[in-house]
């Protein structure tokens, strides 16, 4: 594989198949016939679709297919077009460009693990189960969905037996978060991925259970906090590697200003959740408005998501 200047490379769709009602699975292989980079549990890629849209997808590669990637894509009726394009226009043999893998949702060592998935949120958790097995951790998974027919990967999950509980809402109601969390012992890690109402419920319950450590991956931005006075003022962004600087006016994102200056930057969600546009900050203070960076990362001040975050002062120097 030969990487381009923008860090993307070419992949090809190998196998394509329906995983559940409204969910398509795509196996990706290296276009040059080599092996794709290994991906740790929780990793994602950025995929450049034929239309030029960039979308982020969690990897759930099969262990019996080393050197390949697999993604699962839910058709989103009210989405921004990426899922419809993959469902309707991408077929076996289609060539795409990709970047990654990157991991903002790593599986950390723990003796006890509780996985909670809602709908397509099962995707990043699937390889975590295999990793937990290899690590000989104690784990269990609660997987909720609208209907059994809409829930992907049920045949694969069946191999884990009673450690996996499937909760189709039309059969047994919504997930009982309290009942799931209460038996978890001190030191357990909780990994949750799914729609925002599920994440909010799990966050609320875990906040009252300090013995547990919660890790989440979200599909949508959190409600933005009120910006400090003056935080929307214009500022200068110095692009160190490009040898140029741009003015970022009030009401314009750093991402837009940088692109208008002719500097190519991959971006997917453009709402501060996916991390595709994460950029190293060399100088300056950042007004963080994302839903991704940890408090420790924000305090360090050397990273920002340029689609939503801004400068606290008149000047930022970026590694672009």
PDB file of C-alpha atoms in Angstrom:
ATOM      1  CA  UNK A   1       0.000   0.000   0.000  1.00  0.00           C
ATOM      2  CA  UNK A   2       1.281   3.428  -0.928  1.00  0.00           C
ATOM      3  CA  UNK A   3       0.107   6.215   1.336  1.00  0.00           C
ATOM      4  CA  UNK A   4      -0.694   9.613  -0.141  1.00  0.00           C
ATOM      5  CA  UNK A   5       0.253  12.932   1.363  1.00  0.00           C
ATOM      6  CA  UNK A   6      -3.110  13.107   3.136  1.00  0.00           C
ATOM      7  CA  UNK A   7      -2.409   9.744   4.840  1.00  0.00           C
ATOM      8  CA  UNK A   8      -5.143   7.927   2.937  1.00  0.00           C
ATOM      9  CA  UNK A   9      -4.608   4.769   0.921  1.00  0.00           C
ATOM     10  CA  UNK A  10      -6.698   2.629  -1.374  1.00  0.00           C
ATOM     11  CA  UNK A  11      -8.805  -0.300  -0.201  1.00  0.00           C
ATOM     12  CA  UNK A  12     -11.253  -2.511  -2.041  1.00  0.00           C
ATOM     13  CA  UNK A  13     -14.567  -3.972  -0.899  1.00  0.00           C
ATOM     14  CA  UNK A  14     -14.122  -7.735  -0.698  1.00  0.00           C
ATOM     15  CA  UNK A  15     -17.253  -9.363   0.648  1.00  0.00           C
ATOM     16  CA  UNK A  16     -20.524  -7.514   1.203  1.00  0.00           C
ATOM     17  CA  UNK A  17     -23.570  -8.865   2.990  1.00  0.00           C
ATOM     18  CA  UNK A  18     -26.649  -8.059   5.054  1.00  0.00           C
ATOM     19  CA  UNK A  19     -25.934  -8.446   8.783  1.00  0.00           C
ATOM     20  CA  UNK A  20     -29.424  -7.480   9.988  1.00  0.00           C
ATOM     21  CA  UNK A  21     -32.399  -5.472   8.801  1.00  0.00           C
ATOM     22  CA  UNK A  22     -30.927  -2.146   7.681  1.00  0.00           C
ATOM     23  CA  UNK A  23     -27.328  -3.134   8.479  1.00  0.00           C
ATOM     24  CA  UNK A  24     -24.793  -4.009   5.794  1.00  0.00           C
ATOM     25  CA  UNK A  25     -21.378  -5.535   6.480  1.00  0.00           C
ATOM     26  CA  UNK A  26     -18.388  -4.683   4.293  1.00  0.00           C
ATOM     27  CA  UNK A  27     -15.078  -6.517   4.340  1.00  0.00           C
ATOM     28  CA  UNK A  28     -12.233  -4.268   3.194  1.00  0.00           C
ATOM     29  CA  UNK A  29      -8.980  -5.549   1.717  1.00  0.00           C
ATOM     30  CA  UNK A  30      -5.841  -3.759   0.556  1.00  0.00           C
ATOM     31  CA  UNK A  31      -6.190  -2.731  -3.079  1.00  0.00           C
ATOM     32  CA  UNK A  32      -2.608  -3.842  -3.792  1.00  0.00           C
ATOM     33  CA  UNK A  33      -3.210  -7.331  -2.428  1.00  0.00           C
ATOM     34  CA  UNK A  34      -1.167  -6.835   0.742  1.00  0.00           C
ATOM     35  CA  UNK A  35      -2.312  -6.901   4.354  1.00  0.00           C
ATOM     36  CA  UNK A  36      -4.127  -4.000   5.971  1.00  0.00           C
ATOM     37  CA  UNK A  37      -2.683  -2.731   9.278  1.00  0.00           C
ATOM     38  CA  UNK A  38      -3.698  -4.652  12.380  1.00  0.00           C
ATOM     39  CA  UNK A  39      -6.315  -2.849  14.442  1.00  0.00           C
ATOM     40  CA  UNK A  40      -6.630  -3.028  18.242  1.00  0.00           C
ATOM     41  CA  UNK A  41     -10.041  -3.544  19.813  1.00  0.00           C
ATOM     42  CA  UNK A  42     -12.057  -0.323  19.733  1.00  0.00           C
ATOM     43  CA  UNK A  43     -10.252   1.140  16.709  1.00  0.00           C
ATOM     44  CA  UNK A  44     -11.928   2.969  13.847  1.00  0.00           C
ATOM     45  CA  UNK A  45     -11.050   4.085  10.327  1.00  0.00           C
ATOM     46  CA  UNK A  46     -11.913   7.072   8.194  1.00  0.00           C
ATOM     47  CA  UNK A  47     -13.436   6.059   4.879  1.00  0.00           C
ATOM     48  CA  UNK A  48     -13.532   8.379   1.861  1.00  0.00           C
ATOM     49  CA  UNK A  49     -16.661   7.476  -0.103  1.00  0.00           C
ATOM     50  CA  UNK A  50     -16.926   7.758  -3.905  1.00  0.00           C
ATOM     51  CA  UNK A  51     -18.782  11.072  -3.518  1.00  0.00           C
ATOM     52  CA  UNK A  52     -15.906  12.493  -1.463  1.00  0.00           C
ATOM     53  CA  UNK A  53     -17.776  12.309   1.838  1.00  0.00           C
ATOM     54  CA  UNK A  54     -15.568  11.194   4.744  1.00  0.00           C
ATOM     55  CA  UNK A  55     -17.177   8.977   7.353  1.00  0.00           C
ATOM     56  CA  UNK A  56     -15.813   7.153  10.402  1.00  0.00           C
ATOM     57  CA  UNK A  57     -16.539   3.501  11.099  1.00  0.00           C
ATOM     58  CA  UNK A  58     -15.580   1.203  13.959  1.00  0.00           C
ATOM     59  CA  UNK A  59     -13.716  -1.947  12.965  1.00  0.00           C
ATOM     60  CA  UNK A  60     -14.995  -5.407  13.803  1.00  0.00           C
ATOM     61  CA  UNK A  61     -12.628  -7.591  11.796  1.00  0.00           C
ATOM     62  CA  UNK A  62     -13.012 -11.348  11.897  1.00  0.00           C
ATOM     63  CA  UNK A  63     -10.157 -13.133  13.649  1.00  0.00           C
ATOM     64  CA  UNK A  64     -10.073 -15.758  10.897  1.00  0.00           C
ATOM     65  CA  UNK A  65      -9.416 -13.047   8.273  1.00  0.00           C
ATOM     66  CA  UNK A  66      -6.078 -11.425   9.287  1.00  0.00           C
ATOM     67  CA  UNK A  67      -4.978  -8.484   7.177  1.00  0.00           C
ATOM     68  CA  UNK A  68      -8.562  -7.438   6.404  1.00  0.00           C
ATOM     69  CA  UNK A  69     -10.965  -4.977   7.969  1.00  0.00           C
ATOM     70  CA  UNK A  70     -14.718  -5.230   8.479  1.00  0.00           C
ATOM     71  CA  UNK A  71     -17.262  -2.513   9.150  1.00  0.00           C
ATOM     72  CA  UNK A  72     -21.015  -2.596   9.789  1.00  0.00           C
ATOM     73  CA  UNK A  73     -23.126   0.280   8.495  1.00  0.00           C
ATOM     74  CA  UNK A  74     -26.642   1.104   9.648  1.00  0.00           C
ATOM     75  CA  UNK A  75     -28.811   2.870   7.083  1.00  0.00           C
ATOM     76  CA  UNK A  76     -29.755   6.158   8.756  1.00  0.00           C
ATOM     77  CA  UNK A  77     -32.991   7.554   7.395  1.00  0.00           C
ATOM     78  CA  UNK A  78     -32.212  11.055   8.649  1.00  0.00           C
ATOM     79  CA  UNK A  79     -28.445  10.897   8.141  1.00  0.00           C
ATOM     80  CA  UNK A  80     -26.111  13.014   6.040  1.00  0.00           C
ATOM     81  CA  UNK A  81     -25.863  10.638   3.090  1.00  0.00           C
ATOM     82  CA  UNK A  82     -22.894   8.447   3.956  1.00  0.00           C
ATOM     83  CA  UNK A  83     -24.828   5.382   5.064  1.00  0.00           C
ATOM     84  CA  UNK A  84     -27.177   5.537   2.062  1.00  0.00           C
ATOM     85  CA  UNK A  85     -24.196   5.754  -0.274  1.00  0.00           C
ATOM     86  CA  UNK A  86     -22.566   2.675   1.236  1.00  0.00           C
ATOM     87  CA  UNK A  87     -25.840   0.740   1.136  1.00  0.00           C
ATOM     88  CA  UNK A  88     -26.915   1.731  -2.378  1.00  0.00           C
ATOM     89  CA  UNK A  89     -23.772   2.437  -4.397  1.00  0.00           C
ATOM     90  CA  UNK A  90     -20.840   0.508  -2.905  1.00  0.00           C
ATOM     91  CA  UNK A  91     -20.597  -3.099  -4.090  1.00  0.00           C
ATOM     92  CA  UNK A  92     -18.020  -5.884  -4.040  1.00  0.00           C
ATOM     93  CA  UNK A  93     -14.965  -4.627  -5.907  1.00  0.00           C
ATOM     94  CA  UNK A  94     -15.612  -0.921  -5.243  1.00  0.00           C
ATOM     95  CA  UNK A  95     -12.365   0.944  -4.490  1.00  0.00           C
ATOM     96  CA  UNK A  96     -12.334   3.492  -1.685  1.00  0.00           C
ATOM     97  CA  UNK A  97      -9.724   5.461   0.193  1.00  0.00           C
ATOM     98  CA  UNK A  98      -9.160   4.996   3.905  1.00  0.00           C
ATOM     99  CA  UNK A  99      -7.078   6.372   6.761  1.00  0.00           C
ATOM    100  CA  UNK A 100      -6.213   4.748  10.057  1.00  0.00           C
ATOM    101  CA  UNK A 101      -6.756   2.744  12.079  1.00  0.00           C
ATOM    102  CA  UNK A 102      -7.010   5.084  15.065  1.00  0.00           C
ATOM    103  CA  UNK A 103      -8.159   4.212  18.559  1.00  0.00           C
ATOM    104  CA  UNK A 104     -10.012   6.605  20.871  1.00  0.00           C
ATOM    105  CA  UNK A 105     -11.887   3.790  22.610  1.00  0.00           C
ATOM    106  CA  UNK A 106      -9.224   1.323  23.787  1.00  0.00           C
ATOM    107  CA  UNK A 107      -9.905  -1.726  25.919  1.00  0.00           C
ATOM    108  CA  UNK A 108      -7.864  -1.293  29.103  1.00  0.00           C
ATOM    109  CA  UNK A 109      -6.806  -4.137  31.410  1.00  0.00           C
ATOM    110  CA  UNK A 110      -9.387  -5.185  33.981  1.00  0.00           C
ATOM    111  CA  UNK A 111     -10.370  -8.358  35.790  1.00  0.00           C
ATOM    112  CA  UNK A 112     -14.072  -7.577  35.348  1.00  0.00           C
ATOM    113  CA  UNK A 113     -15.694  -6.024  32.291  1.00  0.00           C
ATOM    114  CA  UNK A 114     -19.287  -5.077  31.555  1.00  0.00           C
ATOM    115  CA  UNK A 115     -20.152  -4.265  27.939  1.00  0.00           C
ATOM    116  CA  UNK A 116     -23.396  -2.442  27.122  1.00  0.00           C
ATOM    117  CA  UNK A 117     -24.382  -2.028  23.470  1.00  0.00           C
ATOM    118  CA  UNK A 118     -27.320  -0.323  21.859  1.00  0.00           C
ATOM    119  CA  UNK A 119     -28.068  -1.117  18.220  1.00  0.00           C
ATOM    120  CA  UNK A 120     -25.116  -0.549  15.883  1.00  0.00           C
ATOM    121  CA  UNK A 121     -23.082   0.316  19.009  1.00  0.00           C
ATOM    122  CA  UNK A 122     -22.252  -3.384  19.154  1.00  0.00           C
ATOM    123  CA  UNK A 123     -19.659  -2.862  16.398  1.00  0.00           C
ATOM    124  CA  UNK A 124     -16.654  -1.563  18.420  1.00  0.00           C
ATOM    125  CA  UNK A 125     -17.500  -3.900  21.299  1.00  0.00           C
ATOM    126  CA  UNK A 126     -17.364  -7.066  19.200  1.00  0.00           C
ATOM    127  CA  UNK A 127     -13.527  -7.216  18.985  1.00  0.00           C
ATOM    128  CA  UNK A 128     -13.342  -6.272  22.670  1.00  0.00           C
ATOM    129  CA  UNK A 129     -15.104  -9.511  23.567  1.00  0.00           C
ATOM    130  CA  UNK A 130     -12.481 -11.504  21.683  1.00  0.00           C
ATOM    131  CA  UNK A 131      -9.726  -9.545  23.430  1.00  0.00           C
ATOM    132  CA  UNK A 132     -11.322 -10.111  26.837  1.00  0.00           C
ATOM    133  CA  UNK A 133     -11.375 -13.825  26.060  1.00  0.00           C
ATOM    134  CA  UNK A 134      -7.676 -13.810  25.218  1.00  0.00           C
ATOM    135  CA  UNK A 135      -6.931 -11.848  28.403  1.00  0.00           C
ATOM    136  CA  UNK A 136      -9.030 -14.313  30.453  1.00  0.00           C
ATOM    137  CA  UNK A 137     -11.037 -11.438  31.936  1.00  0.00           C
ATOM    138  CA  UNK A 138     -14.456 -11.956  33.486  1.00  0.00           C
ATOM    139  CA  UNK A 139     -16.954 -10.241  31.238  1.00  0.00           C
ATOM    140  CA  UNK A 140     -20.569 -10.033  30.198  1.00  0.00           C
ATOM    141  CA  UNK A 141     -22.424  -8.210  27.441  1.00  0.00           C
ATOM    142  CA  UNK A 142     -25.919  -6.720  27.439  1.00  0.00           C
ATOM    143  CA  UNK A 143     -27.029  -5.958  23.884  1.00  0.00           C
ATOM    144  CA  UNK A 144     -30.189  -3.971  23.265  1.00  0.00           C
ATOM    145  CA  UNK A 145     -31.984  -3.238  20.007  1.00  0.00           C
ATOM    146  CA  UNK A 146     -35.387  -2.376  18.608  1.00  0.00           C
ATOM    147  CA  UNK A 147     -36.112  -5.881  17.321  1.00  0.00           C
ATOM    148  CA  UNK A 148     -34.143  -9.103  17.075  1.00  0.00           C
ATOM    149  CA  UNK A 149     -34.162  -8.791  13.279  1.00  0.00           C
ATOM    150  CA  UNK A 150     -32.455  -5.373  13.504  1.00  0.00           C
ATOM    151  CA  UNK A 151     -29.579  -6.601  15.701  1.00  0.00           C
ATOM    152  CA  UNK A 152     -26.344  -7.457  13.882  1.00  0.00           C
ATOM    153  CA  UNK A 153     -23.871 -10.215  14.774  1.00  0.00           C
ATOM    154  CA  UNK A 154     -26.283 -12.392  16.767  1.00  0.00           C
ATOM    155  CA  UNK A 155     -24.900 -15.653  15.274  1.00  0.00           C
ATOM    156  CA  UNK A 156     -21.339 -14.675  16.243  1.00  0.00           C
ATOM    157  CA  UNK A 157     -22.384 -13.622  19.731  1.00  0.00           C
ATOM    158  CA  UNK A 158     -24.231 -16.891  20.309  1.00  0.00           C
ATOM    159  CA  UNK A 159     -20.854 -18.651  20.572  1.00  0.00           C
ATOM    160  CA  UNK A 160     -20.270 -16.870  23.917  1.00  0.00           C
ATOM    161  CA  UNK A 161     -23.269 -18.499  25.537  1.00  0.00           C
ATOM    162  CA  UNK A 162     -24.793 -17.071  28.703  1.00  0.00           C
ATOM    163  CA  UNK A 163     -22.260 -14.237  28.999  1.00  0.00           C
ATOM    164  CA  UNK A 164     -24.218 -12.448  26.277  1.00  0.00           C
ATOM    165  CA  UNK A 165     -27.757 -11.248  27.007  1.00  0.00           C
ATOM    166  CA  UNK A 166     -29.804 -10.071  24.029  1.00  0.00           C
ATOM    167  CA  UNK A 167     -32.582  -7.524  24.776  1.00  0.00           C
ATOM    168  CA  UNK A 168     -34.856  -6.845  21.782  1.00  0.00           C
ATOM    169  CA  UNK A 169     -37.029  -3.998  23.025  1.00  0.00           C
ATOM    170  CA  UNK A 170     -40.195  -5.330  21.419  1.00  0.00           C
ATOM    171  CA  UNK A 171     -39.770  -8.612  23.315  1.00  0.00           C
ATOM    172  CA  UNK A 172     -38.402  -7.623  26.725  1.00  0.00           C
ATOM    173  CA  UNK A 173     -38.464  -3.845  26.993  1.00  0.00           C
ATOM    174  CA  UNK A 174     -35.496  -1.472  27.295  1.00  0.00           C
ATOM    175  CA  UNK A 175     -32.258  -2.398  29.005  1.00  0.00           C
ATOM    176  CA  UNK A 176     -32.469  -2.217  32.814  1.00  0.00           C
ATOM    177  CA  UNK A 177     -29.320  -0.194  33.482  1.00  0.00           C
ATOM    178  CA  UNK A 178     -29.575  -0.418  37.279  1.00  0.00           C
ATOM    179  CA  UNK A 179     -29.870  -4.201  37.164  1.00  0.00           C
ATOM    180  CA  UNK A 180     -26.834  -4.396  34.882  1.00  0.00           C
ATOM    181  CA  UNK A 181     -24.591  -2.161  36.961  1.00  0.00           C
ATOM    182  CA  UNK A 182     -25.493  -3.204  40.493  1.00  0.00           C
ATOM    183  CA  UNK A 183     -23.702  -6.610  40.427  1.00  0.00           C
ATOM    184  CA  UNK A 184     -20.504  -5.159  38.914  1.00  0.00           C
ATOM    185  CA  UNK A 185     -17.679  -5.426  41.470  1.00  0.00           C
ATOM    186  CA  UNK A 186     -15.306  -2.671  42.527  1.00  0.00           C
ATOM    187  CA  UNK A 187     -12.679  -1.998  39.883  1.00  0.00           C
ATOM    188  CA  UNK A 188     -14.840  -3.167  36.997  1.00  0.00           C
ATOM    189  CA  UNK A 189     -14.707  -1.260  33.736  1.00  0.00           C
ATOM    190  CA  UNK A 190     -17.933  -0.514  31.879  1.00  0.00           C
ATOM    191  CA  UNK A 191     -17.763  -0.066  28.103  1.00  0.00           C
ATOM    192  CA  UNK A 192     -20.843   1.413  26.487  1.00  0.00           C
ATOM    193  CA  UNK A 193     -21.608   2.373  22.901  1.00  0.00           C
ATOM    194  CA  UNK A 194     -24.927   3.258  21.345  1.00  0.00           C
ATOM    195  CA  UNK A 195     -27.425   6.097  20.957  1.00  0.00           C
ATOM    196  CA  UNK A 196     -27.200   9.167  23.157  1.00  0.00           C
ATOM    197  CA  UNK A 197     -30.163   8.291  25.454  1.00  0.00           C
ATOM    198  CA  UNK A 198     -28.445   5.020  26.384  1.00  0.00           C
ATOM    199  CA  UNK A 199     -25.108   6.733  26.989  1.00  0.00           C
ATOM    200  CA  UNK A 200     -26.772   9.409  29.125  1.00  0.00           C
ATOM    201  CA  UNK A 201     -28.544   6.805  31.243  1.00  0.00           C
ATOM    202  CA  UNK A 202     -25.373   4.786  31.810  1.00  0.00           C
ATOM    203  CA  UNK A 203     -23.360   7.926  32.610  1.00  0.00           C
ATOM    204  CA  UNK A 204     -25.961   9.037  35.151  1.00  0.00           C
ATOM    205  CA  UNK A 205     -25.979   5.674  36.937  1.00  0.00           C
ATOM    206  CA  UNK A 206     -22.193   5.282  36.890  1.00  0.00           C
ATOM    207  CA  UNK A 207     -21.747   8.767  38.377  1.00  0.00           C
ATOM    208  CA  UNK A 208     -23.350   7.388  41.542  1.00  0.00           C
ATOM    209  CA  UNK A 209     -21.146   4.268  41.497  1.00  0.00           C
ATOM    210  CA  UNK A 210     -17.537   5.436  41.928  1.00  0.00           C
ATOM    211  CA  UNK A 211     -16.358   1.830  42.212  1.00  0.00           C
ATOM    212  CA  UNK A 212     -16.883   1.528  38.430  1.00  0.00           C
ATOM    213  CA  UNK A 213     -14.924   3.156  35.586  1.00  0.00           C
ATOM    214  CA  UNK A 214     -17.006   4.089  32.555  1.00  0.00           C
ATOM    215  CA  UNK A 215     -15.734   4.260  28.971  1.00  0.00           C
ATOM    216  CA  UNK A 216     -18.055   5.416  26.181  1.00  0.00           C
ATOM    217  CA  UNK A 217     -18.052   6.048  22.475  1.00  0.00           C
ATOM    218  CA  UNK A 218     -20.698   8.368  21.142  1.00  0.00           C
ATOM    219  CA  UNK A 219     -22.334   8.833  17.734  1.00  0.00           C
ATOM    220  CA  UNK A 220     -23.535  12.404  18.283  1.00  0.00           C
ATOM    221  CA  UNK A 221     -22.210  15.517  19.957  1.00  0.00           C
ATOM    222  CA  UNK A 222     -23.066  16.311  23.546  1.00  0.00           C
ATOM    223  CA  UNK A 223     -25.056  19.457  24.221  1.00  0.00           C
ATOM    224  CA  UNK A 224     -22.558  22.307  23.951  1.00  0.00           C
ATOM    225  CA  UNK A 225     -21.573  24.229  27.061  1.00  0.00           C
ATOM    226  CA  UNK A 226     -21.990  27.980  27.085  1.00  0.00           C
ATOM    227  CA  UNK A 227     -18.943  29.624  25.523  1.00  0.00           C
ATOM    228  CA  UNK A 228     -16.983  32.136  27.630  1.00  0.00           C
ATOM    229  CA  UNK A 229     -17.378  35.792  26.778  1.00  0.00           C
ATOM    230  CA  UNK A 230     -15.219  36.683  23.784  1.00  0.00           C
ATOM    231  CA  UNK A 231     -14.560  33.058  22.855  1.00  0.00           C
ATOM    232  CA  UNK A 232     -16.020  33.546  19.363  1.00  0.00           C
ATOM    233  CA  UNK A 233     -13.633  36.356  18.447  1.00  0.00           C
ATOM    234  CA  UNK A 234     -11.441  36.006  15.381  1.00  0.00           C
ATOM    235  CA  UNK A 235      -7.818  34.884  15.718  1.00  0.00           C
ATOM    236  CA  UNK A 236      -4.763  33.895  13.681  1.00  0.00           C
ATOM    237  CA  UNK A 237      -3.971  30.238  13.017  1.00  0.00           C
ATOM    238  CA  UNK A 238      -0.353  29.652  12.020  1.00  0.00           C
ATOM    239  CA  UNK A 239       0.051  26.462   9.987  1.00  0.00           C
ATOM    240  CA  UNK A 240       3.606  25.431  10.814  1.00  0.00           C
ATOM    241  CA  UNK A 241       4.228  22.697   8.225  1.00  0.00           C
ATOM    242  CA  UNK A 242       2.495  24.620   5.448  1.00  0.00           C
ATOM    243  CA  UNK A 243       4.440  27.800   6.192  1.00  0.00           C
ATOM    244  CA  UNK A 244       1.363  29.996   6.159  1.00  0.00           C
ATOM    245  CA  UNK A 245      -1.158  31.592   8.474  1.00  0.00           C
ATOM    246  CA  UNK A 246      -4.871  32.208   8.160  1.00  0.00           C
ATOM    247  CA  UNK A 247      -7.382  34.450   9.866  1.00  0.00           C
ATOM    248  CA  UNK A 248     -10.191  32.522  11.529  1.00  0.00           C
ATOM    249  CA  UNK A 249     -13.076  35.012  11.734  1.00  0.00           C
ATOM    250  CA  UNK A 250     -15.818  34.894  14.311  1.00  0.00           C
ATOM    251  CA  UNK A 251     -18.422  32.341  13.251  1.00  0.00           C
ATOM    252  CA  UNK A 252     -15.983  30.386  11.056  1.00  0.00           C
ATOM    253  CA  UNK A 253     -14.382  27.118  12.161  1.00  0.00           C
ATOM    254  CA  UNK A 254     -10.647  26.538  12.065  1.00  0.00           C
ATOM    255  CA  UNK A 255     -11.352  23.610   9.747  1.00  0.00           C
ATOM    256  CA  UNK A 256     -13.154  25.783   7.225  1.00  0.00           C
ATOM    257  CA  UNK A 257     -10.519  28.529   7.342  1.00  0.00           C
ATOM    258  CA  UNK A 258      -7.689  26.030   6.879  1.00  0.00           C
ATOM    259  CA  UNK A 259      -9.417  24.359   3.942  1.00  0.00           C
ATOM    260  CA  UNK A 260     -10.133  27.702   2.300  1.00  0.00           C
ATOM    261  CA  UNK A 261      -6.387  28.386   2.543  1.00  0.00           C
ATOM    262  CA  UNK A 262      -5.789  25.284   0.428  1.00  0.00           C
ATOM    263  CA  UNK A 263      -4.629  22.912   3.184  1.00  0.00           C
ATOM    264  CA  UNK A 264      -6.285  19.490   2.932  1.00  0.00           C
ATOM    265  CA  UNK A 265      -7.592  18.107   6.245  1.00  0.00           C
ATOM    266  CA  UNK A 266      -9.723  14.988   6.609  1.00  0.00           C
ATOM    267  CA  UNK A 267     -12.897  15.546   8.616  1.00  0.00           C
ATOM    268  CA  UNK A 268     -15.985  13.420   9.117  1.00  0.00           C
ATOM    269  CA  UNK A 269     -18.611  14.438  11.678  1.00  0.00           C
ATOM    270  CA  UNK A 270     -17.653  18.146  11.861  1.00  0.00           C
ATOM    271  CA  UNK A 271     -19.328  18.325  15.274  1.00  0.00           C
ATOM    272  CA  UNK A 272     -16.488  17.318  17.586  1.00  0.00           C
ATOM    273  CA  UNK A 273     -17.251  13.656  18.161  1.00  0.00           C
ATOM    274  CA  UNK A 274     -15.199  11.491  15.798  1.00  0.00           C
ATOM    275  CA  UNK A 275     -11.622  12.790  16.128  1.00  0.00           C
ATOM    276  CA  UNK A 276     -10.846  12.674  12.403  1.00  0.00           C
ATOM    277  CA  UNK A 277      -9.712  16.313  12.363  1.00  0.00           C
ATOM    278  CA  UNK A 278      -7.707  16.043  15.603  1.00  0.00           C
ATOM    279  CA  UNK A 279      -4.708  18.366  15.262  1.00  0.00           C
ATOM    280  CA  UNK A 280      -1.563  18.925  17.306  1.00  0.00           C
ATOM    281  CA  UNK A 281      -1.312  22.379  18.910  1.00  0.00           C
ATOM    282  CA  UNK A 282       2.252  23.716  19.053  1.00  0.00           C
ATOM    283  CA  UNK A 283       1.525  27.086  20.683  1.00  0.00           C
ATOM    284  CA  UNK A 284      -1.504  28.847  22.111  1.00  0.00           C
ATOM    285  CA  UNK A 285      -4.468  28.100  24.381  1.00  0.00           C
ATOM    286  CA  UNK A 286      -7.514  26.213  23.130  1.00  0.00           C
ATOM    287  CA  UNK A 287     -11.178  26.778  23.897  1.00  0.00           C
ATOM    288  CA  UNK A 288     -12.314  23.124  23.697  1.00  0.00           C
ATOM    289  CA  UNK A 289     -15.852  22.525  22.426  1.00  0.00           C
ATOM    290  CA  UNK A 290     -15.624  18.876  21.417  1.00  0.00           C
ATOM    291  CA  UNK A 291     -17.316  15.814  22.896  1.00  0.00           C
ATOM    292  CA  UNK A 292     -14.288  13.546  22.603  1.00  0.00           C
ATOM    293  CA  UNK A 293     -11.131  14.663  24.405  1.00  0.00           C
ATOM    294  CA  UNK A 294     -10.682  13.677  28.036  1.00  0.00           C
ATOM    295  CA  UNK A 295     -10.205  16.291  30.736  1.00  0.00           C
ATOM    296  CA  UNK A 296      -6.554  15.257  30.942  1.00  0.00           C
ATOM    297  CA  UNK A 297      -6.092  15.782  27.206  1.00  0.00           C
ATOM    298  CA  UNK A 298      -7.771  19.174  27.403  1.00  0.00           C
ATOM    299  CA  UNK A 299      -5.564  20.204  30.300  1.00  0.00           C
ATOM    300  CA  UNK A 300      -2.430  19.166  28.378  1.00  0.00           C
ATOM    301  CA  UNK A 301      -3.434  21.626  25.658  1.00  0.00           C
ATOM    302  CA  UNK A 302      -1.551  19.953  22.811  1.00  0.00           C
ATOM    303  CA  UNK A 303      -4.551  18.613  20.868  1.00  0.00           C
ATOM    304  CA  UNK A 304      -7.714  20.141  19.460  1.00  0.00           C
ATOM    305  CA  UNK A 305     -10.588  19.192  17.188  1.00  0.00           C
ATOM    306  CA  UNK A 306     -10.467  21.987  14.653  1.00  0.00           C
ATOM    307  CA  UNK A 307     -14.035  21.448  13.449  1.00  0.00           C
ATOM    308  CA  UNK A 308     -15.506  22.987  16.620  1.00  0.00           C
ATOM    309  CA  UNK A 309     -12.810  24.221  19.034  1.00  0.00           C
ATOM    310  CA  UNK A 310     -11.278  27.692  18.908  1.00  0.00           C
ATOM    311  CA  UNK A 311      -8.472  29.779  20.366  1.00  0.00           C
ATOM    312  CA  UNK A 312      -8.629  31.478  23.737  1.00  0.00           C
ATOM    313  CA  UNK A 313      -6.169  34.105  22.539  1.00  0.00           C
ATOM    314  CA  UNK A 314      -5.203  35.981  19.381  1.00  0.00           C
ATOM    315  CA  UNK A 315      -2.960  33.227  17.969  1.00  0.00           C
ATOM    316  CA  UNK A 316      -2.633  29.445  17.645  1.00  0.00           C
ATOM    317  CA  UNK A 317       0.219  27.538  16.044  1.00  0.00           C
ATOM    318  CA  UNK A 318      -0.903  24.211  14.574  1.00  0.00           C
ATOM    319  CA  UNK A 319       0.981  21.242  13.169  1.00  0.00           C
ATOM    320  CA  UNK A 320      -0.609  21.547   9.738  1.00  0.00           C
TER     321      UNK A 320
END
